[in-house]
């Protein structure tokens, strides 16, 4: 591989305009394909075959008008007063216009709906009042009959005492017959009343359970218009959502503010905003300090930006065929910028060092491409493999994110090993500082990278102290991760000035937290019920759902056509991402309520809150599998690269420590609210559900990058005969400056995304930046050198049988340097070379 890269570097250096022109042409082609074939991005994250999707499919199949997605238009008066009749009429016209938008099935007028709810409640109240009045009349009639019977008994006793019973018997019997007839009529009326009272009591139960559900707030100043779509929310076209947003924002109803809920007003995050640009500026400053010239600093930035353009446009060209989650291209940009700058920097740094040692321009470019470029390819392939492994999780959108990220890294690698040599040839010796060029012209040459006094090993006491303190610090930072909860963003996490956030807040303040995440519950009955038995089942099952607790309202939606299933809308007590709501969903799914007919019903739960819970739990379930896969891959790759057992083991354990610490930092800030104001987290909540998996894949690849660039220098020094502990320090000193610069660049690029307004991008940017910070500066530069010092010669131990079968990948390109001595070879001061 090193020899091939050497030749590619030489070719690119000789034909620099051809290479540059080819990349520009490719950029133009991807731009054309993007314009021609790109589709809309979606902010909805869905998974097939979850409990929620199965219930949603049942609703769509068996309950007319309930299977589509739902959103809301929240309206409120600006002064907090009740809506006027004129405002209600204007809003009704608006709702009619929204209902005419494609993909919209219905928009419920909240004022008409609330009137119907109030009327239904009043009807139940009037019915109960009339029932009570009827029962009171029956009780009064019964009292009269009872009094008549008592009077008749007294007359009978008096007649018997007076001996006139025989004469009065016909009159007494006639009176008794009249009383019996009255009693019979009274019993008939009571039976009729009681027959009417049974459904009335059931209706009262249903009314009581659903009474807290409202579409207009109690003070009359806010209302919720439910928007029902023909299709699932993730299938609603972006054009339809945009049209609804435009209608809402341009409504112009005096004294009224309107807000589309997050399900409708979903924003696609910007790929390059002010924060991201600031990250690139910081990277440029670091490059300028590192390389000493503006030209040298511009070169990695140009290649990285061009690579990001090619990768992003190429990937998005398929967005018309494949559903892209909006965060997917942003992740590609994030990775493409970070690794693109770093990979180009590694090659440029090696080229500059060789030029200062007197190498010819094209020979130096070829050697830099074959040595540092070889390490770049190996490190980049490691990142690509980790990202492509996301497809193993079986989660579609994660696999696509990994694939797009892998494409961005692949383009960055190709840019580094082709375009970077071409531009280096074009700029020539101007890649050096002016003073360095003057010394080179005067015949001065930098010495080879030999072992010196500065490479003296650290003390064993210091090594133990660094190892212990480093591990303790990482474990302390990782501690909050034990409380990590996973979830997806809801309206509360949107930017405070967004429509989705305001809609969420109005519903929470005016109606209650649970109105932001109502649940759809389907009860499967043991057998079909008669039409007149549906109300009894709704009352029995609705009461059982309410009795679970943390439920505000249970509203019957209807029965399936065959009346084997009933549907309810359940409003939880707490907000959608709360632990209470998550527990409620599980309890409802486990509940088997008794039906009115005596059997047991089975419950299923759907709705946006339920879907988010299912997605988060499924992602949490695949995380351990993916972590094992990545750790195993790490060990295998590093054994091949370093021809050692203990070096890969320490590297992998270090990665696990830095990963857990990164999880701890993410949990502390985004879930527990520590330093929330500093990072612009206005509403702490569960950690983004797919962040741990994404962070695991990306941080693994980047950790292996730094491991390769630092420890390969140690191995090279050891292979040339330096004592093991001296080789550790020599490799650390040789690679520390460039790895430090590369890590700062990567951290600054990732950190730029922390200032994104998007609730999905912000934690990803922080997690990656914080993870790189810990892994590069704590694990790779402190813990790993200390561990390798303590291991000494044992660090490079490898069983002979394994040594014979392992391929010698020569990541550092030592054989290439021996076969192409175009630059001074490093002298490590050893007396013999080890394989």
Short mmCIF file of C-alpha atoms in Angstrom, two decimals, residues 22 103 470 489-490 507 532 562 596 664 680 699:
data_model
loop_
_atom_site.label_atom_id
_atom_site.label_comp_id
_atom_site.label_asym_id
_atom_site.label_seq_id
_atom_site.Cartn_x
_atom_site.Cartn_y
_atom_site.Cartn_z
CA UNK A 22 -10.73 16.26 -12.06
CA UNK A 103 -52.24 15.29 2.72
CA UNK A 470 -6.10 9.72 34.51
CA UNK A 489 -36.38 15.80 20.93
CA UNK A 490 -39.87 17.20 21.50
CA UNK A 507 -50.29 23.71 25.60
CA UNK A 532 -75.61 -1.35 22.50
CA UNK A 562 -66.47 -5.40 13.69
CA UNK A 596 -68.07 -5.48 31.08
CA UNK A 664 -21.07 11.21 31.43
CA UNK A 680 -27.56 26.92 25.48
CA UNK A 699 -15.11 8.24 18.51
#
